[in-house]
CSV table of C-alpha atoms and ligand atoms in Angstrom, one decimal:
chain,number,residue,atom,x,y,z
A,23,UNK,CA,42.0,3.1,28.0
A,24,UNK,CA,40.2,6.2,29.1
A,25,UNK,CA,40.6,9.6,27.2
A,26,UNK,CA,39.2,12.4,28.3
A,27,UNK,CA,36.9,13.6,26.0
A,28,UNK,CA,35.2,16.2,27.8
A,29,UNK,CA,37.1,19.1,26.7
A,30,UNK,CA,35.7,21.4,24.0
A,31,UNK,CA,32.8,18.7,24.4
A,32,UNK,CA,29.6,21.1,25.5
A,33,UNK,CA,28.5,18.0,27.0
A,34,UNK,CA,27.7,20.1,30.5
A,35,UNK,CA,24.9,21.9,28.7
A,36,UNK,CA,21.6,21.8,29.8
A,37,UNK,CA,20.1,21.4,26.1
A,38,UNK,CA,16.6,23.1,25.0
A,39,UNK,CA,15.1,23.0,22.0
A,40,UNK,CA,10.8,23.9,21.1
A,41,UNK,CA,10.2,20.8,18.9
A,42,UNK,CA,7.6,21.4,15.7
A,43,UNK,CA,4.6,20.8,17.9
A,44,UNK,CA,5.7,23.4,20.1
A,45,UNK,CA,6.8,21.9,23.0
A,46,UNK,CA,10.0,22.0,25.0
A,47,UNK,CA,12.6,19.6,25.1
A,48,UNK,CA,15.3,19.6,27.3
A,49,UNK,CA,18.3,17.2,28.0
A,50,UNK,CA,20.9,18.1,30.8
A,51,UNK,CA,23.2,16.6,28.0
A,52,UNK,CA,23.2,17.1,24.8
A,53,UNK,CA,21.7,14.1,22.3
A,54,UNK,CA,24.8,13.5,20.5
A,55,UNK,CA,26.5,12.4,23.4
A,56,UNK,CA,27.0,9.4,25.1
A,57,UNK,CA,26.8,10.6,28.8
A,58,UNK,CA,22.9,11.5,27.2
A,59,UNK,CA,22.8,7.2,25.5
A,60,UNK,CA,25.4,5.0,27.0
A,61,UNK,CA,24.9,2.4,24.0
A,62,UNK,CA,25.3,2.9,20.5
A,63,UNK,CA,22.1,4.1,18.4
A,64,UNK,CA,21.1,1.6,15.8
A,65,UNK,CA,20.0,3.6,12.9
A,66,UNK,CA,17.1,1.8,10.5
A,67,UNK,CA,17.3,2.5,6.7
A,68,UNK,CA,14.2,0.6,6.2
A,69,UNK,CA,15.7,-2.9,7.5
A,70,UNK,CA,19.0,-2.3,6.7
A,71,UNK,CA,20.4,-1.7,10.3
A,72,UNK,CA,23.3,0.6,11.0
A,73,UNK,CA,25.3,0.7,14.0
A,74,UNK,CA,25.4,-2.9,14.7
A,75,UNK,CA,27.8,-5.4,14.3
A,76,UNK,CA,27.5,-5.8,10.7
A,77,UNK,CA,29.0,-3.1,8.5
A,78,UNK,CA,27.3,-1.4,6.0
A,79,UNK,CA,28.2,-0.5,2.7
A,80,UNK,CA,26.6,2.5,0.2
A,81,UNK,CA,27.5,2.1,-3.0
A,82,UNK,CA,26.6,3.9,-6.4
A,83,UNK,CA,27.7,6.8,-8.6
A,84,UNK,CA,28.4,10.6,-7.6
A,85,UNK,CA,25.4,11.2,-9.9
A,86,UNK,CA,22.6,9.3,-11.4
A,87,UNK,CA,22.7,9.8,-15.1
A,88,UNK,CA,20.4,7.7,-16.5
A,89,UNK,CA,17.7,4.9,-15.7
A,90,UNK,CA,20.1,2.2,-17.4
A,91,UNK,CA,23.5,4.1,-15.7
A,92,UNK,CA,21.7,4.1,-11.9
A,93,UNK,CA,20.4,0.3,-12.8
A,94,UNK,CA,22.9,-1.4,-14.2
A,95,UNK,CA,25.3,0.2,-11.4
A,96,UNK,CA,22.8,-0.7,-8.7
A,97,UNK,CA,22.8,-4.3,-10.2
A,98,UNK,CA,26.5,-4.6,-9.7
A,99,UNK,CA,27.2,-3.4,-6.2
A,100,UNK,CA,24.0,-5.0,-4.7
A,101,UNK,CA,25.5,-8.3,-5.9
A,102,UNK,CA,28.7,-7.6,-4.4
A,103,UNK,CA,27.1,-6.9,-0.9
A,104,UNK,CA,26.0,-3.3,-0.9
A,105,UNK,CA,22.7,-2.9,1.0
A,106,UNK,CA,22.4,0.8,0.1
A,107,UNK,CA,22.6,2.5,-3.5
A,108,UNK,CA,23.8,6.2,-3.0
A,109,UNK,CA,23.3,8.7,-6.2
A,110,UNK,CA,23.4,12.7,-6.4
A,111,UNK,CA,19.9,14.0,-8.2
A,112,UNK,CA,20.2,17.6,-6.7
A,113,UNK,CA,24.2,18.4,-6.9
A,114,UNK,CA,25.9,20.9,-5.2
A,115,UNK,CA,28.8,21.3,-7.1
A,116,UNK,CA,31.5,24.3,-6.9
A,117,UNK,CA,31.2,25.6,-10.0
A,118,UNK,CA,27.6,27.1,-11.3
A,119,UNK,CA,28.5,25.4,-14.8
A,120,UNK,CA,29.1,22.3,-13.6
A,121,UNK,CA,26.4,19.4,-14.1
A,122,UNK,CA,24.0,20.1,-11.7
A,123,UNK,CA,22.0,16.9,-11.9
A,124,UNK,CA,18.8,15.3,-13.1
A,125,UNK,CA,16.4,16.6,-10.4
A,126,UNK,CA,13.6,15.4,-10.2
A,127,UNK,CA,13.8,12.8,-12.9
A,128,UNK,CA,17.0,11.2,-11.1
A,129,UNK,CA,15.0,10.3,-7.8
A,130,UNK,CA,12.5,8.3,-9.8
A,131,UNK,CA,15.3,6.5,-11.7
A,132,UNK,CA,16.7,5.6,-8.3
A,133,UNK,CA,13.9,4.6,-6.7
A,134,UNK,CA,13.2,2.0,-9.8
A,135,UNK,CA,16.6,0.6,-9.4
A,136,UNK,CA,15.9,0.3,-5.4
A,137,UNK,CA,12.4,-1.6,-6.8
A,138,UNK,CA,14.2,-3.7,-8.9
A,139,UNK,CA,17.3,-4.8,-6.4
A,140,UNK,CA,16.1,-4.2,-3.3
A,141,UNK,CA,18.5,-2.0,-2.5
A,142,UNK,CA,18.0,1.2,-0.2
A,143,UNK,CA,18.6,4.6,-1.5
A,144,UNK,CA,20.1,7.6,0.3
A,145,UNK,CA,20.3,10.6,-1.8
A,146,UNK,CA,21.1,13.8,-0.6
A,147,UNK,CA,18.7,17.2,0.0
A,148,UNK,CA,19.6,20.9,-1.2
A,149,UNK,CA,16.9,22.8,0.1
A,150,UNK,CA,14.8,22.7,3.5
A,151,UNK,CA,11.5,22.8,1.1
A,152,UNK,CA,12.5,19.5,-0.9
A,153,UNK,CA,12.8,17.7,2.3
A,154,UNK,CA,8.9,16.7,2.4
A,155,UNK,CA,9.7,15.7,-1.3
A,156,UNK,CA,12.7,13.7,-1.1
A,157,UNK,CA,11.2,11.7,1.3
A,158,UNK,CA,9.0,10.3,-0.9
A,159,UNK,CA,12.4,8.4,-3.2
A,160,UNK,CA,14.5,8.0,-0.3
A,161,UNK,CA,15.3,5.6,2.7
A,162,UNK,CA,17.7,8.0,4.3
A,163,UNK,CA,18.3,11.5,3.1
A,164,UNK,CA,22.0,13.1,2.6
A,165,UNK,CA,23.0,16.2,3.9
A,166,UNK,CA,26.0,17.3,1.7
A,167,UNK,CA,29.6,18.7,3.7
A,168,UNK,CA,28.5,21.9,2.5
A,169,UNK,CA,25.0,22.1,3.8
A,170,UNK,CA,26.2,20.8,7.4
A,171,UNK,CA,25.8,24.5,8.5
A,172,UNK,CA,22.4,25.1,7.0
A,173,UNK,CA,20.6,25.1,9.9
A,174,UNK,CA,17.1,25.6,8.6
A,175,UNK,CA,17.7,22.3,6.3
A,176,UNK,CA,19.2,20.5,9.3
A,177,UNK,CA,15.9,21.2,11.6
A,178,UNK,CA,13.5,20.7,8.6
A,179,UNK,CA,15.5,16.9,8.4
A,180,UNK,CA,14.8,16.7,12.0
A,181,UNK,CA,11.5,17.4,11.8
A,182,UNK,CA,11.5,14.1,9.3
A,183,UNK,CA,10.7,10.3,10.2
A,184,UNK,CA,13.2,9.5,7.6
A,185,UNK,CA,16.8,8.7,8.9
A,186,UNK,CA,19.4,11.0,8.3
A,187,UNK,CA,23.2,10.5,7.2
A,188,UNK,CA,25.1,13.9,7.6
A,189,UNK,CA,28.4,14.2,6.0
A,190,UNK,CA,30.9,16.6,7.8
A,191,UNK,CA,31.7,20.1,6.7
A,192,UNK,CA,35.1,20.8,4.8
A,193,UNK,CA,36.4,22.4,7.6
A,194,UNK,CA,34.4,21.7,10.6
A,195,UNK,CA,35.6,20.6,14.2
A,196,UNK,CA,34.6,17.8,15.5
A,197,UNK,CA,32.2,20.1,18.1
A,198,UNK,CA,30.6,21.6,15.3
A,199,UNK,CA,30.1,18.0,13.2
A,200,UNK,CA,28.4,16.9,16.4
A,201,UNK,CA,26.2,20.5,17.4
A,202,UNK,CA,25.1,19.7,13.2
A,203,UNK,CA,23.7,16.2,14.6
A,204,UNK,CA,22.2,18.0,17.4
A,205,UNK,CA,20.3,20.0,15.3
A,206,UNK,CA,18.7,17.0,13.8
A,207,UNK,CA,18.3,15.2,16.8
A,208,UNK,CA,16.6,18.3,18.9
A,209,UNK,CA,14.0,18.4,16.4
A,210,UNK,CA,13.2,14.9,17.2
A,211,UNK,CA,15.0,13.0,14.6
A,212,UNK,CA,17.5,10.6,16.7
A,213,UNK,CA,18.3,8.6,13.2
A,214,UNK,CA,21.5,10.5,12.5
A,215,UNK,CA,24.3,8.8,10.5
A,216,UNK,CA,27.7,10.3,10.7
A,217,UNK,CA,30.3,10.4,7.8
A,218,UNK,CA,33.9,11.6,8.0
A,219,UNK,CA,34.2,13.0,4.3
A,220,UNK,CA,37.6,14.3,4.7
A,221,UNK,CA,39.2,18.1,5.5
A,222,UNK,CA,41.2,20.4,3.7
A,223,UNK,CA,44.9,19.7,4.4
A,224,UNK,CA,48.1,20.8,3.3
A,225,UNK,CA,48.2,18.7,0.2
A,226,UNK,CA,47.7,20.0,-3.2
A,227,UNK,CA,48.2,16.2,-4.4
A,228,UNK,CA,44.8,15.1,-2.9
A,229,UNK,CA,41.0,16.5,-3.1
A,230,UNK,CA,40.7,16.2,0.5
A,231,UNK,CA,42.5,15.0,3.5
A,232,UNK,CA,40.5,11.8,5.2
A,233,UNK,CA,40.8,12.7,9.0
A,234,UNK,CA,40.5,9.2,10.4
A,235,UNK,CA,41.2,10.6,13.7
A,236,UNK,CA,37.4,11.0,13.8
A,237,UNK,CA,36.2,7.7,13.8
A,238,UNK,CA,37.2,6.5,17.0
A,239,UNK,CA,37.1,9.8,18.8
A,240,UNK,CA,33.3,10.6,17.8
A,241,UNK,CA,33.1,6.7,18.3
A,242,UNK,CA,34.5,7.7,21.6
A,243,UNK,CA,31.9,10.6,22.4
A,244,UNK,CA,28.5,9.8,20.5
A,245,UNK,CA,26.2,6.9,20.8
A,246,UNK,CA,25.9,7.7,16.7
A,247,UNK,CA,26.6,5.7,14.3
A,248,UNK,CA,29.7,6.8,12.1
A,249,UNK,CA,30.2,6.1,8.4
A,250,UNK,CA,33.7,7.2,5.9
A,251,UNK,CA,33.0,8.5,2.5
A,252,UNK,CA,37.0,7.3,1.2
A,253,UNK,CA,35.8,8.9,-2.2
A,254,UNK,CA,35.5,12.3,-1.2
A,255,UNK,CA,37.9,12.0,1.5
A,256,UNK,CA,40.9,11.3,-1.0
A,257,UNK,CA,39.6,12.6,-4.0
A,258,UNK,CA,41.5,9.6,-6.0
A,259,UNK,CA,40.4,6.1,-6.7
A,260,UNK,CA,43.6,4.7,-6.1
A,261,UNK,CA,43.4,5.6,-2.7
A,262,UNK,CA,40.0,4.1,-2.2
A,263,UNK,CA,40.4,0.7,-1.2
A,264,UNK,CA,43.6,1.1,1.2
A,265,UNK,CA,41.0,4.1,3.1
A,266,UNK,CA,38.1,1.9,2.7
A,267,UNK,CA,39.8,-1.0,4.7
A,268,UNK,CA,41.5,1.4,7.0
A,269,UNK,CA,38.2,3.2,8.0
A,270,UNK,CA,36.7,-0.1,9.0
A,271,UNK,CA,40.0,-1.0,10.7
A,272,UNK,CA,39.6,1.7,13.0
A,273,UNK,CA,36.0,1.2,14.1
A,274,UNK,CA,33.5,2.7,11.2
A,275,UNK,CA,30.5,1.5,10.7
A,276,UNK,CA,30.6,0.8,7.0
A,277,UNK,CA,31.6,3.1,4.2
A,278,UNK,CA,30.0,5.1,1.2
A,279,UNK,CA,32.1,4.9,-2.1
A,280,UNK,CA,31.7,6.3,-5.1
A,281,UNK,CA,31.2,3.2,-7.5
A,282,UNK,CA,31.0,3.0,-11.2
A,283,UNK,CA,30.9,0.5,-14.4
A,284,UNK,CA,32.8,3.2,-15.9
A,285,UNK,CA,34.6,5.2,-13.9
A,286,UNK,CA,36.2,7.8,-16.9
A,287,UNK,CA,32.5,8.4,-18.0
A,288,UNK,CA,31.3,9.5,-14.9
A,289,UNK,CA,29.4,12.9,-15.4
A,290,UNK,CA,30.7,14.3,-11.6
A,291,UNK,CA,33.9,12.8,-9.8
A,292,UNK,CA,35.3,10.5,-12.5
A,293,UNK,CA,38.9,10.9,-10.7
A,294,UNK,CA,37.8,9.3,-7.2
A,295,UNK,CA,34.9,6.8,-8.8
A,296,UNK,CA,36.1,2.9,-8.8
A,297,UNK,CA,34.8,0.4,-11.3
A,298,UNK,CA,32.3,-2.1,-10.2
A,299,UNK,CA,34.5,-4.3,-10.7
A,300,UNK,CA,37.1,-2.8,-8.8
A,301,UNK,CA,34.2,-2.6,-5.8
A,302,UNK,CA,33.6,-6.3,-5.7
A,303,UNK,CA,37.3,-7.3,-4.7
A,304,UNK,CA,37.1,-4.5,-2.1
A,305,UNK,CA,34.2,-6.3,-0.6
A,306,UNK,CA,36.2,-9.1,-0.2
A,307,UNK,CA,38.9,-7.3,1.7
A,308,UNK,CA,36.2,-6.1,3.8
A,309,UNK,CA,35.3,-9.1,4.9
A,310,UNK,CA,38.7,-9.8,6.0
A,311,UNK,CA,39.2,-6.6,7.7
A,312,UNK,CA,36.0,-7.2,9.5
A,313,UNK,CA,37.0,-10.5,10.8
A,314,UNK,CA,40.1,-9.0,12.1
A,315,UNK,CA,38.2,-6.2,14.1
A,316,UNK,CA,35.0,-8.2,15.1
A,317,UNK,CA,32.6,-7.2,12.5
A,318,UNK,CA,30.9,-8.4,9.9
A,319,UNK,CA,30.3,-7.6,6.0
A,320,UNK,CA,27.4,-8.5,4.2
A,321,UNK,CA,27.9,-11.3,2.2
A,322,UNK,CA,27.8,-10.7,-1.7
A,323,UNK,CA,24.5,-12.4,-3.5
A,324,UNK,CA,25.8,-15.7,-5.0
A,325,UNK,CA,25.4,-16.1,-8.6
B,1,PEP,C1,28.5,13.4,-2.7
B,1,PEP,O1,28.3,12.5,-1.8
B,1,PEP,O2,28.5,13.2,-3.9
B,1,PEP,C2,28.9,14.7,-2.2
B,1,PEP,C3,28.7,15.8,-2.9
B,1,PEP,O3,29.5,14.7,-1.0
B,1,PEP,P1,30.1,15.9,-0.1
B,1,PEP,O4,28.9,16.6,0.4
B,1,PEP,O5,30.8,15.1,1.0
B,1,PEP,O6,31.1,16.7,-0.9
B,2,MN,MN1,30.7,13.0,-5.5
């Protein structure tokens, strides 16, 4: 099956960007696309490969809390087959009074439950000046739905040997998701993640509308790696494991899923957080799933 992809692509561009060290780089296509890298990227969170057969799976609270909440969490999904621990220090969040995070603090916690499991940790960057920073307690660094238009961050990401998992914007197009990634990648950064995070929609049920259109069409027009956040994307945890299994049914890479011991107590996004208990049967659906489409999950640590 071919679809024609081309249209509203930009892929006819002759692409320049000045890099940091001031030179020029140009592409007659741009980087995102696949006429510019005919294979698929792998993308390398510090040995845990994305973009290859095997799926891979973030797991871990919207926000750290604590340095028992991140570690006894982290505990829990890396034994169920997680290979990355995700966690919020720095949160954007719509209201000013809302929690807004540990900071500073919460990257160290995360990093000591990464020591202790072996786990990787993305965690996601506010500001262009943290970036430097952030790199120091992260493997891959977040950029948030609502930063994918902050174009300083996006270069100052690209401008970083750390690789980079981009979420897309509420209501971004698929052209604009991708010229986010190109930012990155012009910069010099070709480690660029994708994740479908879900849209606004009509529905005033849900949070979000997941768009798993995306998956195979940016499968379809980038060489980059593309990942589904089913937490965000329904904004309910009963929805979460029918979205997870449907995201890998339809060609993602792996998933990033808001994960829990208990899900009521969570500090940020209670509503769309599943237990860790709830998190291990998922995994074994995954497995399933993956079978079924050619691709593998990672197997869960025997006890
Ligand atoms: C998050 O991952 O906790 C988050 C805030 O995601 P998004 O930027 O997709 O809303
Ligand atoms: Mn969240």
């Amino acid at each position: 099956m071919k679809i024609d992809l081309d249209q509203n692509s930009g892929a006819e561009e002759v692409v320049s960007a000045r890099l940091a060290d001031g030179r020029v780089r140009q592409s007659p296509r741009n980087l995102t696309s696949r006429e510019y890298r005919s294979a698929g990227t792998m993308v390398d969170i510090d040995g845990v490969k994305v973009g290859l057969i095997e799926l891979v799976v973030m797991a871990g609270p919207c926000s750290v809390e604590s340095a028992e909440q991140i570690l006894l969490i982290a505990r829990e999904v890396n034994a169920a087959g997680a290979t990355v621990l995700r966690g919020g220090a720095f949160k954007p969040r719509p209201s000013p009074y809302d929690f807004q995070g540990l900071g500073k603090i919460g990257r160290e916690h995360l990093r000591a439950a990464s020591r202790e499991t072996g786990l990787k940790v993305v965690t996601e960057v506010v500001d262009p000046r943290e970036v430097e920073l952030v790199t120091e307690y992260a493997d891959c660094l977040q950029i948030g739905s609502r930063n994918m238009h902050n174009y300083p961050l996006l270069c100052e990401v690209g401008r970083s040997s750390k690789p980079a998992l981009l979420k897309r914007g509420l209501s971004a197009s698929y052209k604009e998701f991708l010229l986010a990634a190109e930012y990155i990648m012009a910069q010099g950064n070709e480690q660029v993640i994708l994740c479908e995070r879900g849209i606004r929609g009509l529905s005033n049920e849900l949070r979000f509308t997941l768009d798993l259109n995306a998956v195979p069409y940016l499968k379809q027009r980038t060489h980059l790696p593309v990942i589904v956040d089913p937490s965000h994307g329904t904004g309910s945890a009963r929805l979460v494991p029918a979205m997870s299994l449907a995201a890998i049914a339809c060609g993602a890479d792996g998933i990033i899923v808001e994960t829990h011991y208990s899900p009521v107590d969570s500090i940020s996004d209670a509503a769309q957080t599943i237990s860790t208990v709830e998190f291990a049967e998922l995994m074994k659906d995954i497995a399933a799933v993956a079978e079924a489409v050619g691709r593998k999950a990672h197997s869960p640590v025997v006890r």
